Tab-separated table of C-alpha atoms in Angstrom:
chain	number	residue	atom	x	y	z
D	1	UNK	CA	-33.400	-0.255	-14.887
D	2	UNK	CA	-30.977	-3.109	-13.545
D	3	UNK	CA	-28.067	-2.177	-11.503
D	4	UNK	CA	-25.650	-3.542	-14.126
D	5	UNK	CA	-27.168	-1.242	-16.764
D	6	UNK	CA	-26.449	1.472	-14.353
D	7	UNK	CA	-22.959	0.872	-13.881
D	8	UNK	CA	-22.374	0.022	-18.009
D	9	UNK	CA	-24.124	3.856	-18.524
D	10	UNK	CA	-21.623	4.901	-15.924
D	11	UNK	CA	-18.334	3.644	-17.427
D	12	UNK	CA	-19.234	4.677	-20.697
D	13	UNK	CA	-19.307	7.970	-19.337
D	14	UNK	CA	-16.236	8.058	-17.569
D	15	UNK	CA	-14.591	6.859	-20.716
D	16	UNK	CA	-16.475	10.216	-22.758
D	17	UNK	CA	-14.735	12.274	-19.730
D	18	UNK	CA	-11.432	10.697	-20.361
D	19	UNK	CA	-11.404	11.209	-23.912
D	20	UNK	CA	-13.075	14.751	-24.096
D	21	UNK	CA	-10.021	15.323	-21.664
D	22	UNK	CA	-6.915	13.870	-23.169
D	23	UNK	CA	-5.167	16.427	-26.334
D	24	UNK	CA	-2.645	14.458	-28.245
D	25	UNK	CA	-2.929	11.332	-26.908
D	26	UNK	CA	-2.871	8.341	-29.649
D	27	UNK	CA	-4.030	4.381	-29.506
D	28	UNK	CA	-0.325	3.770	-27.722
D	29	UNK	CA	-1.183	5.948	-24.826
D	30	UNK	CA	1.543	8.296	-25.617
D	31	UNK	CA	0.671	11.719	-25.787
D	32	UNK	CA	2.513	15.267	-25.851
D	33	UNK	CA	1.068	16.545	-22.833
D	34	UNK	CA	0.631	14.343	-19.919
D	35	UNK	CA	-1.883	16.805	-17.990
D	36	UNK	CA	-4.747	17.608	-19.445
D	37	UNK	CA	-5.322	21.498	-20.051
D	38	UNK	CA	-7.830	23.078	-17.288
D	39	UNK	CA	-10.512	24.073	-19.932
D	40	UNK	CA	-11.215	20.801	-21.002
D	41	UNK	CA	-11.383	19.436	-17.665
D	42	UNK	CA	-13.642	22.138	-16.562
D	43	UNK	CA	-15.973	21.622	-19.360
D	44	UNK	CA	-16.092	17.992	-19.207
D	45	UNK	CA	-17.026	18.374	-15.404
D	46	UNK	CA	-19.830	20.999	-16.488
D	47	UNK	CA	-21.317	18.352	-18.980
D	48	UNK	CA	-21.250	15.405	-16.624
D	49	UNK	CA	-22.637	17.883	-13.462
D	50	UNK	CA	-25.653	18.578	-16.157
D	51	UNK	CA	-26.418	14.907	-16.982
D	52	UNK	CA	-29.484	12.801	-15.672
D	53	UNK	CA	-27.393	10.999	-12.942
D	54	UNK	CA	-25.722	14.275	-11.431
D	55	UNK	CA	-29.654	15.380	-10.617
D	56	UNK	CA	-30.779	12.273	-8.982
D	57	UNK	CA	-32.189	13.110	-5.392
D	58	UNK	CA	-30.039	12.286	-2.613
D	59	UNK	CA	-32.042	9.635	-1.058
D	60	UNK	CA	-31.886	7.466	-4.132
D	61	UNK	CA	-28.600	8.068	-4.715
D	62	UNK	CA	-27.762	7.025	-1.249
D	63	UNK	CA	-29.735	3.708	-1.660
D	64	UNK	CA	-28.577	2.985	-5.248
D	65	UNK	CA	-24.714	3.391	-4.215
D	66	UNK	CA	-25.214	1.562	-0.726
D	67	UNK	CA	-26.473	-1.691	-2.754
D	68	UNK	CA	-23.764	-1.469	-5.076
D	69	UNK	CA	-21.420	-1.136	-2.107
D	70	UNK	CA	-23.168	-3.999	-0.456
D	71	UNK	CA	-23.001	-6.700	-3.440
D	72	UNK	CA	-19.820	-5.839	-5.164
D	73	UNK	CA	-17.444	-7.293	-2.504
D	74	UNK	CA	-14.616	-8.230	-4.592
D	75	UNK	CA	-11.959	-7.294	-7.487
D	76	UNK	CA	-12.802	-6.861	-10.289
D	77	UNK	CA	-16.255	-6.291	-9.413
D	78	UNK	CA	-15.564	-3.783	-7.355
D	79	UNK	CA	-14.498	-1.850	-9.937
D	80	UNK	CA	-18.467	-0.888	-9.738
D	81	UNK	CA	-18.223	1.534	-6.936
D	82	UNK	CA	-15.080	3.107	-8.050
D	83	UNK	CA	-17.417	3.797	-10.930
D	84	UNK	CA	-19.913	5.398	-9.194
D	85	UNK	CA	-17.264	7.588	-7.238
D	86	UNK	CA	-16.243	8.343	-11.149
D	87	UNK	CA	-19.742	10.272	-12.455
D	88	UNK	CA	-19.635	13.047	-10.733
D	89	UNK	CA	-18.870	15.419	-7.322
D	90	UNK	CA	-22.266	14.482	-6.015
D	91	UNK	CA	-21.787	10.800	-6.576
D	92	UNK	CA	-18.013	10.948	-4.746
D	93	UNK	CA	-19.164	12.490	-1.940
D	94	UNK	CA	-21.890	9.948	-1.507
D	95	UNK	CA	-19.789	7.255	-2.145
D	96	UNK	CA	-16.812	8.428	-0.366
D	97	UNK	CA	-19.506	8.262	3.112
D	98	UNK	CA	-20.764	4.953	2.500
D	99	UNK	CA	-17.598	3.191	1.325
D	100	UNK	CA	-15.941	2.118	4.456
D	101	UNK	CA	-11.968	1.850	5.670
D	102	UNK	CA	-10.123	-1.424	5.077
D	103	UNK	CA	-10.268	-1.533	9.116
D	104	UNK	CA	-13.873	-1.103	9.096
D	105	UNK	CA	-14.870	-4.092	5.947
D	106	UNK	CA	-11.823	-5.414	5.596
D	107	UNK	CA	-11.972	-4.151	1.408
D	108	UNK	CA	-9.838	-1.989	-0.806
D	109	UNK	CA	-11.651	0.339	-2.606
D	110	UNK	CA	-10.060	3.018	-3.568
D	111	UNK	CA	-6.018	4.136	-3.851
D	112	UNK	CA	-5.624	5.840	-0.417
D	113	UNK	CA	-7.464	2.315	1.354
D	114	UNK	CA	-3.540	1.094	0.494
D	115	UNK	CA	-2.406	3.594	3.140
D	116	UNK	CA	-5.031	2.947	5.317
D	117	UNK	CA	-4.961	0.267	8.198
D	118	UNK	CA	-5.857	-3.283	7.366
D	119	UNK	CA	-8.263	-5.375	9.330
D	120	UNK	CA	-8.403	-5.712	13.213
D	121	UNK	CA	-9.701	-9.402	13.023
D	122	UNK	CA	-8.026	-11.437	9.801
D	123	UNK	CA	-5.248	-10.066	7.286
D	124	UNK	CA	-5.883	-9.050	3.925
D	125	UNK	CA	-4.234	-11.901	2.118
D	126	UNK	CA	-1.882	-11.046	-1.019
D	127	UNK	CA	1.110	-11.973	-2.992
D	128	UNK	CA	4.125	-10.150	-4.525
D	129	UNK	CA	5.539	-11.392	-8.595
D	130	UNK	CA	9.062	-10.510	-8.968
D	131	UNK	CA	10.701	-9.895	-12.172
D	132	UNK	CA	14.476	-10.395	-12.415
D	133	UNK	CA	15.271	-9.297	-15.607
D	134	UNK	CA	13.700	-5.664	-15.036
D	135	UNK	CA	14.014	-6.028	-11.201
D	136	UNK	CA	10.118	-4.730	-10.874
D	137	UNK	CA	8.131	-6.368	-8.384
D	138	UNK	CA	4.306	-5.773	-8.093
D	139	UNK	CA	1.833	-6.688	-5.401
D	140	UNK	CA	-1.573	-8.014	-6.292
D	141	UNK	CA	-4.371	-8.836	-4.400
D	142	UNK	CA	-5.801	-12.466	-3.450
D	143	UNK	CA	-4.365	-15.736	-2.374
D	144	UNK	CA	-2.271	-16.917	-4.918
D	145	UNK	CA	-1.608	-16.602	-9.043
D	146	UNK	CA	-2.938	-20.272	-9.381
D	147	UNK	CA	-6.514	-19.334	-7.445
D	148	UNK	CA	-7.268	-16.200	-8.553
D	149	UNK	CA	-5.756	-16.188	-12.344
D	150	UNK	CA	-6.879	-13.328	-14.178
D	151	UNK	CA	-8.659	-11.810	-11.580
D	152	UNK	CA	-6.087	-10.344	-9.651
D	153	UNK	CA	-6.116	-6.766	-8.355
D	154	UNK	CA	-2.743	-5.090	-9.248
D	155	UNK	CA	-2.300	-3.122	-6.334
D	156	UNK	CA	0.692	-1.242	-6.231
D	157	UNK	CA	4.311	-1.973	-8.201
D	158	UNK	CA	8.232	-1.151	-7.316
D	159	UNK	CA	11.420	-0.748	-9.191
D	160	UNK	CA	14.590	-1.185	-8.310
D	161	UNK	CA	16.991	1.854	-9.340
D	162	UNK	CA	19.929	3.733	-8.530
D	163	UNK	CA	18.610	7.431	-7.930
D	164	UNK	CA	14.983	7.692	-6.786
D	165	UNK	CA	12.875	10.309	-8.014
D	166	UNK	CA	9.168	9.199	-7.133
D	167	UNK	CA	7.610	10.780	-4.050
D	168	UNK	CA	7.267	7.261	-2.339
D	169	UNK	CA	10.344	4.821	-2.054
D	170	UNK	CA	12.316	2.557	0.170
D	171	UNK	CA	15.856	3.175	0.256
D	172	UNK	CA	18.646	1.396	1.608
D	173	UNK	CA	22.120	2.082	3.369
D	174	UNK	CA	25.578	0.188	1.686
D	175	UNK	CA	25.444	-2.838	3.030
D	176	UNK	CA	21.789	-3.761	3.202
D	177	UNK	CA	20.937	-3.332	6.513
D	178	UNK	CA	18.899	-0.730	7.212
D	179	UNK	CA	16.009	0.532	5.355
D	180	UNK	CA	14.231	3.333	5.345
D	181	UNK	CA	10.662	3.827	4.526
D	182	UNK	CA	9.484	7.432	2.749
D	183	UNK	CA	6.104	9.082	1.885
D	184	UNK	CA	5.212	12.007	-0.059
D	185	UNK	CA	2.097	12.492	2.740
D	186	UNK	CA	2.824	13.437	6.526
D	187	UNK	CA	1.467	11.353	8.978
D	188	UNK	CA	-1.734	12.015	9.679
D	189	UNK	CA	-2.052	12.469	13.343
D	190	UNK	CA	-0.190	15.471	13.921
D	191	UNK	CA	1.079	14.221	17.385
D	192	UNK	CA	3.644	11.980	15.775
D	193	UNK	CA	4.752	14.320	12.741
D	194	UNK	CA	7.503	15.956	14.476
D	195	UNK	CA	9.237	12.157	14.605
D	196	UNK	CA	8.970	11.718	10.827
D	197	UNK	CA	11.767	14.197	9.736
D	198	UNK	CA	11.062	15.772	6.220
D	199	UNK	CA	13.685	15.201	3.366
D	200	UNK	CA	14.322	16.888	0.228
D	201	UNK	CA	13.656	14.973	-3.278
D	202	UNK	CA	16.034	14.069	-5.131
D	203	UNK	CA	16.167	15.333	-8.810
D	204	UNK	CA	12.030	15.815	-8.297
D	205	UNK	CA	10.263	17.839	-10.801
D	206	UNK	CA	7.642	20.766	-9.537
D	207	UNK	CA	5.006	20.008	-11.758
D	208	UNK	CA	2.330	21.543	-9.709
D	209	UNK	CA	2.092	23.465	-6.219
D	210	UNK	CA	-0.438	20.700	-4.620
D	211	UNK	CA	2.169	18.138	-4.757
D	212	UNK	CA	5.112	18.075	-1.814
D	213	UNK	CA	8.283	18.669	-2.621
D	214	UNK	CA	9.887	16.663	0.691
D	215	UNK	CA	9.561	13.023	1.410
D	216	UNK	CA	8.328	12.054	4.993
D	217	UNK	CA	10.523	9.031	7.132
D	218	UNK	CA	7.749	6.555	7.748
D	219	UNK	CA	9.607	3.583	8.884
D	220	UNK	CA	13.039	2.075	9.583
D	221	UNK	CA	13.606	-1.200	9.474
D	222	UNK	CA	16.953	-2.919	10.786
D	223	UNK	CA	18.523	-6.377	9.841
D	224	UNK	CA	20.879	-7.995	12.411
D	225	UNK	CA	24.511	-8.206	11.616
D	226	UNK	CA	25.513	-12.120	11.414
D	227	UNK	CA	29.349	-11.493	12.458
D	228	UNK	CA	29.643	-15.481	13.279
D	229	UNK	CA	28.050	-16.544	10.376
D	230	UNK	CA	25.658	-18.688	12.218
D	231	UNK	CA	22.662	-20.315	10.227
D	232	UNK	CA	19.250	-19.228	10.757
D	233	UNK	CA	16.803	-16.583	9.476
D	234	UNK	CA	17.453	-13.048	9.309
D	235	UNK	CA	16.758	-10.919	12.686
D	236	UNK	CA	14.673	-7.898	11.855
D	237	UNK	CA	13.388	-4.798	13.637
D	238	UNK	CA	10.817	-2.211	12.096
D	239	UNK	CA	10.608	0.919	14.145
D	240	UNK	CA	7.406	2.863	12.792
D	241	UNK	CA	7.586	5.982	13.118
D	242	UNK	CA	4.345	6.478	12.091
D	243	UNK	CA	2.461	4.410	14.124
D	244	UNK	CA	2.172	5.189	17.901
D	245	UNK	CA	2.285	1.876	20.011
D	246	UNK	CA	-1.716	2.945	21.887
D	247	UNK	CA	-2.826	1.606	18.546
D	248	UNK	CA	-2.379	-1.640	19.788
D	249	UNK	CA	-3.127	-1.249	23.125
D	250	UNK	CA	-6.857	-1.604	24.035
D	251	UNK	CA	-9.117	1.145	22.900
D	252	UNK	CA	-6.282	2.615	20.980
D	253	UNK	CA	-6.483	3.923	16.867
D	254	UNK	CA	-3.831	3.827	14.469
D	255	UNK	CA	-3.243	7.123	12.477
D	256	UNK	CA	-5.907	6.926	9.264
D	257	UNK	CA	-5.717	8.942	6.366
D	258	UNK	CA	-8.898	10.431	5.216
D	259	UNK	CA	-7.658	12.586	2.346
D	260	UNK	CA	-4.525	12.566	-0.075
D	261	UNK	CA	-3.290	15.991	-0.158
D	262	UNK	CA	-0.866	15.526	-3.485
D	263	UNK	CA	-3.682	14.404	-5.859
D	264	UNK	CA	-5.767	16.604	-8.344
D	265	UNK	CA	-9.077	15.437	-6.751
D	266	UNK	CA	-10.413	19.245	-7.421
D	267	UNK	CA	-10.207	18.449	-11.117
D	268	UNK	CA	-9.949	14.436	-11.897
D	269	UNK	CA	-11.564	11.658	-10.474
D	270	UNK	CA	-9.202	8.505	-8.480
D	271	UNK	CA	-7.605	6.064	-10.572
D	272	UNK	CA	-7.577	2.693	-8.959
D	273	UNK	CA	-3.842	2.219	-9.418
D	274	UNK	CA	-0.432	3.577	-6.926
D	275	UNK	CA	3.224	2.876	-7.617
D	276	UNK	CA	6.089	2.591	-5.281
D	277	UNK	CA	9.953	2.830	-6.066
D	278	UNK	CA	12.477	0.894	-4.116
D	279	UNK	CA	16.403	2.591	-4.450
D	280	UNK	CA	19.562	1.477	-3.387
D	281	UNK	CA	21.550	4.515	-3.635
D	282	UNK	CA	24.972	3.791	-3.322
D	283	UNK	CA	26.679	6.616	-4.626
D	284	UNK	CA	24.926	8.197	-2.115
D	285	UNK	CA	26.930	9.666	1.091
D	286	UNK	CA	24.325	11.732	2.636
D	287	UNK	CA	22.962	9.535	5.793
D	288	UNK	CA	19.745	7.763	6.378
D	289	UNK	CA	18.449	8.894	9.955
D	290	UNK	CA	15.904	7.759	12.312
D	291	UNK	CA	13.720	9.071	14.352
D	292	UNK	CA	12.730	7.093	16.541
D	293	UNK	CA	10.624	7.356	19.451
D	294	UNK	CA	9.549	5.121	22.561
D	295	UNK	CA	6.094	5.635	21.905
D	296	UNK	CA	6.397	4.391	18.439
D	297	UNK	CA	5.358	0.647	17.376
D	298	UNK	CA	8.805	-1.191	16.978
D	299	UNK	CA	7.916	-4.462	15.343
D	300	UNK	CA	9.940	-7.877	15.198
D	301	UNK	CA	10.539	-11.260	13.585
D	302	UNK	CA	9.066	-13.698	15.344
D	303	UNK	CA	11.541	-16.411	16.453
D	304	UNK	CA	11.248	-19.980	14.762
D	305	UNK	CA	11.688	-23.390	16.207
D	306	UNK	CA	13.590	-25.793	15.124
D	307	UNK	CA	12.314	-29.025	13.407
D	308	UNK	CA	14.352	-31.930	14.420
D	309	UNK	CA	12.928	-33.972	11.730
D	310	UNK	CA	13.159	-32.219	9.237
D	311	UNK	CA	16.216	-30.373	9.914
D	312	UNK	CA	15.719	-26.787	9.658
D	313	UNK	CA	13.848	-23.954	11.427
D	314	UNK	CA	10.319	-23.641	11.047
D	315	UNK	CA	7.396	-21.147	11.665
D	316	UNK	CA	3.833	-21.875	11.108
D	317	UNK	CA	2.710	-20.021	8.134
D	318	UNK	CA	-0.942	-21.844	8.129
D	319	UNK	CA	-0.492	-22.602	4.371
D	320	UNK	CA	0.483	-19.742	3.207
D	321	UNK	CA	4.531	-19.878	2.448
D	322	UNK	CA	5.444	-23.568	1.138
D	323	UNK	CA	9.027	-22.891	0.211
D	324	UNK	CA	11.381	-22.577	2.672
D	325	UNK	CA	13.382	-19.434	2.037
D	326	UNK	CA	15.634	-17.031	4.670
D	327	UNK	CA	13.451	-14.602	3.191
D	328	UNK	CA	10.323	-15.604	5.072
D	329	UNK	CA	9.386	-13.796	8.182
D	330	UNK	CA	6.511	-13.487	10.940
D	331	UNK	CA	6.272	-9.245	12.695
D	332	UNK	CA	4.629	-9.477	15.964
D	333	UNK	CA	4.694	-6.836	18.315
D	334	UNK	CA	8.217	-5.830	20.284
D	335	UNK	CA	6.162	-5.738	23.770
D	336	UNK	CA	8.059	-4.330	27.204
D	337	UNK	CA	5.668	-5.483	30.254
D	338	UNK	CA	4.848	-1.723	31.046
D	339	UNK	CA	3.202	-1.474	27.931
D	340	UNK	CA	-0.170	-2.852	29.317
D	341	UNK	CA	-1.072	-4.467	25.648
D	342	UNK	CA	-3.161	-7.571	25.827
D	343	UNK	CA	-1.660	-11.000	25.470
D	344	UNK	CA	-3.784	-11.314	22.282
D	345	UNK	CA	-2.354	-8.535	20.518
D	346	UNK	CA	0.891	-9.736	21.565
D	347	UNK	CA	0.882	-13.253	20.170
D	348	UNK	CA	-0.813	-11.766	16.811
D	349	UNK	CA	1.118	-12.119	13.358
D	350	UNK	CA	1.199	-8.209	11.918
D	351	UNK	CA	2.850	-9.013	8.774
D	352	UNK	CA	3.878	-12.489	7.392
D	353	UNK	CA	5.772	-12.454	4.531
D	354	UNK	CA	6.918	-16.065	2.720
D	355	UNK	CA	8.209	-18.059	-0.542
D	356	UNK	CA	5.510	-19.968	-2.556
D	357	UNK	CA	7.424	-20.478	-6.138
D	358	UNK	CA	9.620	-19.514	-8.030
D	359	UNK	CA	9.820	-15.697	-8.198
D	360	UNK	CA	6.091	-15.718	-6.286
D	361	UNK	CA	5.564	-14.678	-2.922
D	362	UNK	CA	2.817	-14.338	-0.279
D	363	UNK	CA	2.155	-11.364	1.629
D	364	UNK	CA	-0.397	-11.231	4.484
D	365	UNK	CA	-0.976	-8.198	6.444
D	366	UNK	CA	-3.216	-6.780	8.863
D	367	UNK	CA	-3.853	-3.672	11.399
D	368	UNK	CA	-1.958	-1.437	12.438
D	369	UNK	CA	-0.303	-1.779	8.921
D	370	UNK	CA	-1.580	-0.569	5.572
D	371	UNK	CA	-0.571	-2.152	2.439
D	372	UNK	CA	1.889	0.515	1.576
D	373	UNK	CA	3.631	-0.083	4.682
D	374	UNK	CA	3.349	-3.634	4.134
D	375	UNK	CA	4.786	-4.034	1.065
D	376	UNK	CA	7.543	-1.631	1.343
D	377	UNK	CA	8.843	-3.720	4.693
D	378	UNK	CA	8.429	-6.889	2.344
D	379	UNK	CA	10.889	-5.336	-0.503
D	380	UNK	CA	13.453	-4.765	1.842
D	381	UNK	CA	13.517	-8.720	2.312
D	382	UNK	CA	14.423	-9.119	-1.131
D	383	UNK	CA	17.711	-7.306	-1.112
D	384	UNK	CA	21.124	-9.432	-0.782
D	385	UNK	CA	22.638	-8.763	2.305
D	386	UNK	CA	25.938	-10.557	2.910
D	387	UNK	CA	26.567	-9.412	6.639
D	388	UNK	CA	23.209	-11.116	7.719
D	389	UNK	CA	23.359	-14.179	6.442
C-alpha cells in the first residue's frame, strides 16, 4: 500500500472521530454545545485505539512516519504528518519524537512550533493581510500572496477590540507607545518566570480547570517619543522578558516549549490552527508594567541610512519590503561590549518587518523569536501613534 493511500485511510478516519464526536452540530458549523461530551470522546478514542493502524509494531510505525516526515516538507502537504499525529496515542507519541523544532528543520508542524524558536541559520519567511473594514489581520506562511496563491498556511489571526478576553493578546497604553505582549503559558524555563508577572483576565470564562486563568507578560515593546517632530522611522525597543540574552551568546538556548499545558491533548487531538487578539483598551486605567531584567534580550530597530538619491532613508530588506512605509523595521540585537556575543549574532536581522502592497505585508523572522512573538511585535507597528511620528 502507497503512502498516499495511507494518509487518505487516515483522514477519513479523523473525520469519523470528528463526527462520532460533535452532538448538535449542523452543515454551518454551529452547534449547541461547543465541547464535545466525555463519553463520546472516550468511545471514539476506544474505537480508533482498536483499529488496524493503532496495532502496527513500533518499528514500522517509526519508519512509515519518519518517511512521511522526510518527504512532506511543505504546507499543505504537510498536513500529512499532522495526520498521522491525528490516528491515535501511539501514532502522536511517535510522531511527536520524530517531528523536529522549527530551530532544529526550520518547519512548522504543529500549533505549539508557533511558540517555538525559529531557525538559527535563515528566517522563516511570511506575510501578514490586513483587513480594514473588520480590523483583523492574519499571518500566513510563505513569501508572498502572488507566489504562493492558494497554498498559503494560515498561521495564526488578530483582532482589534476594545476589551480583550482571549488568553493571548497584545495590548497597548493611550497613546500608542508601549505595548505589551501576554500569554496564557508561563515561560518555560523556570529561571526567568519570576520576571514575567502574572495578570488576571479580563471578563475570561472558566470553562475548564486545565486552562489558566492569568495571562503571563512576555514582552514590552517601546516606541520613541518624536517631541520635535523630526522625519524618519519610528525608534523601537522590545525588552523580552522571556528570552534570556545567553540565547544569543555562543553555546546559549532560548527557552522552548515542549508541551501546551491549556489544551485538551488527554482527550482531542491538535488542530493545526492558533488565534491571537490585539486590544487597545482605553477605558482602561489599570497600568501596563514591565518587568524587565538585565539579563533579558532587549531588541532594537536597526538604524537606516539615508539615500541621497533618492531622498529618503533606506534599509536593505533583500527583496522583501518594496514599499516604503514608516512602518518597516529591521530588530537586531541591543549589544553592551560586556556581553561577550559574537559579531555575527550582532549584525544579524531578528525580525524584519516591511510594506509590499496595499494592505500586504512581509514578515521574516528567525531565532531567538517564535512566530507568536513575531507577529505580536509586528501588530504593534500597525497602530497610529501621533507622538512618534
Amino acid at each position: 500500500m502507497s503512502f498516499k493511500s495511507i494518509v487518505r485511510e487516515l483522514w477519513g478516519m479523523r473525520d469519523n472521530f470528528w463526527k462520532k464526536g460533535l452532538d448538535g452540530k449542523n452543515i454551518n458549523g454551529r452547534a449547541r454545545s461547543h465541547i464535545a461530551p466525555e463519553s463520546y470522546i472516550s468511545s471514539s478514542l476506544i474505537i480508533v485505539q482498536q483499529s488496524k493502524w493503532a496495532n502496527l509494531p513500533s518499528e514500522l510505525l517509526l519508519d512509515i512516519i519518519k518517511r512521511v516526515e522526510a518527504t512532506e516538507t511543505s504546507w499543505p502537504a504537510r498536513r500529512d504528518v499532522v495526520a498521522c499525529a491525528a490516528v491515535c496515542r501511539s501514532w502522536r507519541e511517535i510522531t511527536k519524537e520524530v517531528v523536529r523544532t522549527p530551530e532544529q528543520c526550520g518547519w512548522l508542524t504543529f500549533p505549539l512550533s508557533l511558540k517555538q524558536p525559529g531557525p538559527r541559520e535563515f528566517p522563516i519567511q511570511c506575510f501578514i493581510k490586513r483587513e480594514r473594514v473588520t480590523s483583523t489581520y492574519r499571518l500566513y506562511l510563505g513569501l508572498t500572496p502572488a507566489l504562493s496563491g492558494d497554498i498559503s498556511k494560515l498561521l495564526l489571526s488578530a483582532r482589534k477590540i476594545r476589551r480583550a478576553t482571549s488568553t493571548d493578546f497584545v495590548r497597548s497604553n493611550f497613546l500608542g507607545t508601549k505595548f505589551t505582549i501576554y500569554d496564557s503559558q508561563p515561560p518555560s524555563d523556570s529561571s526567568i518566570q519570576s520576571k514575567c508577572r502574572s495578570h488576571r483576565r479580563i471578563h475570561a470564562k472558566q470553562v475548564s480547570p486545565k486552562l489558566p486563568a492569568g495571562n503571563y507578560s512576555m514582552a514590552t515593546i517601546t516606541y520613541e517619543l518624536n517631541v520635535l517632530r523630526t522625519r524618519g522611522p519610528r525608534r523601537m525597543q522590545c525588552n523580552m522578558d522571556s528570552i534570556p540574552l545567553s540565547s544569543i551568546q555562543e553555546g546559549g538556548t532560548a527557552p522552548t516549549p515542549v508541551a501546551s499545558s491549556n489544551s485538551f491533548d488527554d482527550h482531542v487531538f491538535p488542530t493545526n490552527r492558533k488565534s491571537v487578539v490585539v486590544s487597545n483598551p482605553n477605558s482602561l486605567n489599570d497600568p501596563i508594567e514591565s518587568i524587565y531584567n538585565s539579563e533579558s534580550l532587549v531588541l532594537k530597530n536597526k538604524a537606516p541610512r539615508w539615500h541621497e538619491q533618492l531622498q529618503c532613508w533606506c534599509l536593505n530588506f533583500k527583496g522583501r519590503v518594496t514599499v516604503a512605509s514608516v512602518k518597516n523595521f529591521q530588530l537586531v540585537a541591543a549589544i553592551e561590549a560586556h556581553h561577550n556575543v559574537p559579531v555575527v549574532e550582532q549584525e544579524k536581522v531578528i525580525l524584519q518587518f516591511g510594506k509590499i502592497g496595499k494592505d500586504i505585508f512581509t514578515m521574516d523572522y528567525r531565532y531567538p523569536l517564535s512566530a507568536f512573538q513575531a507577529f505580536a511585535i509586528c501588530l504593534s507597528s500597525f497602530d497610529t501613534k501621533p507622538a512618534c511620528e
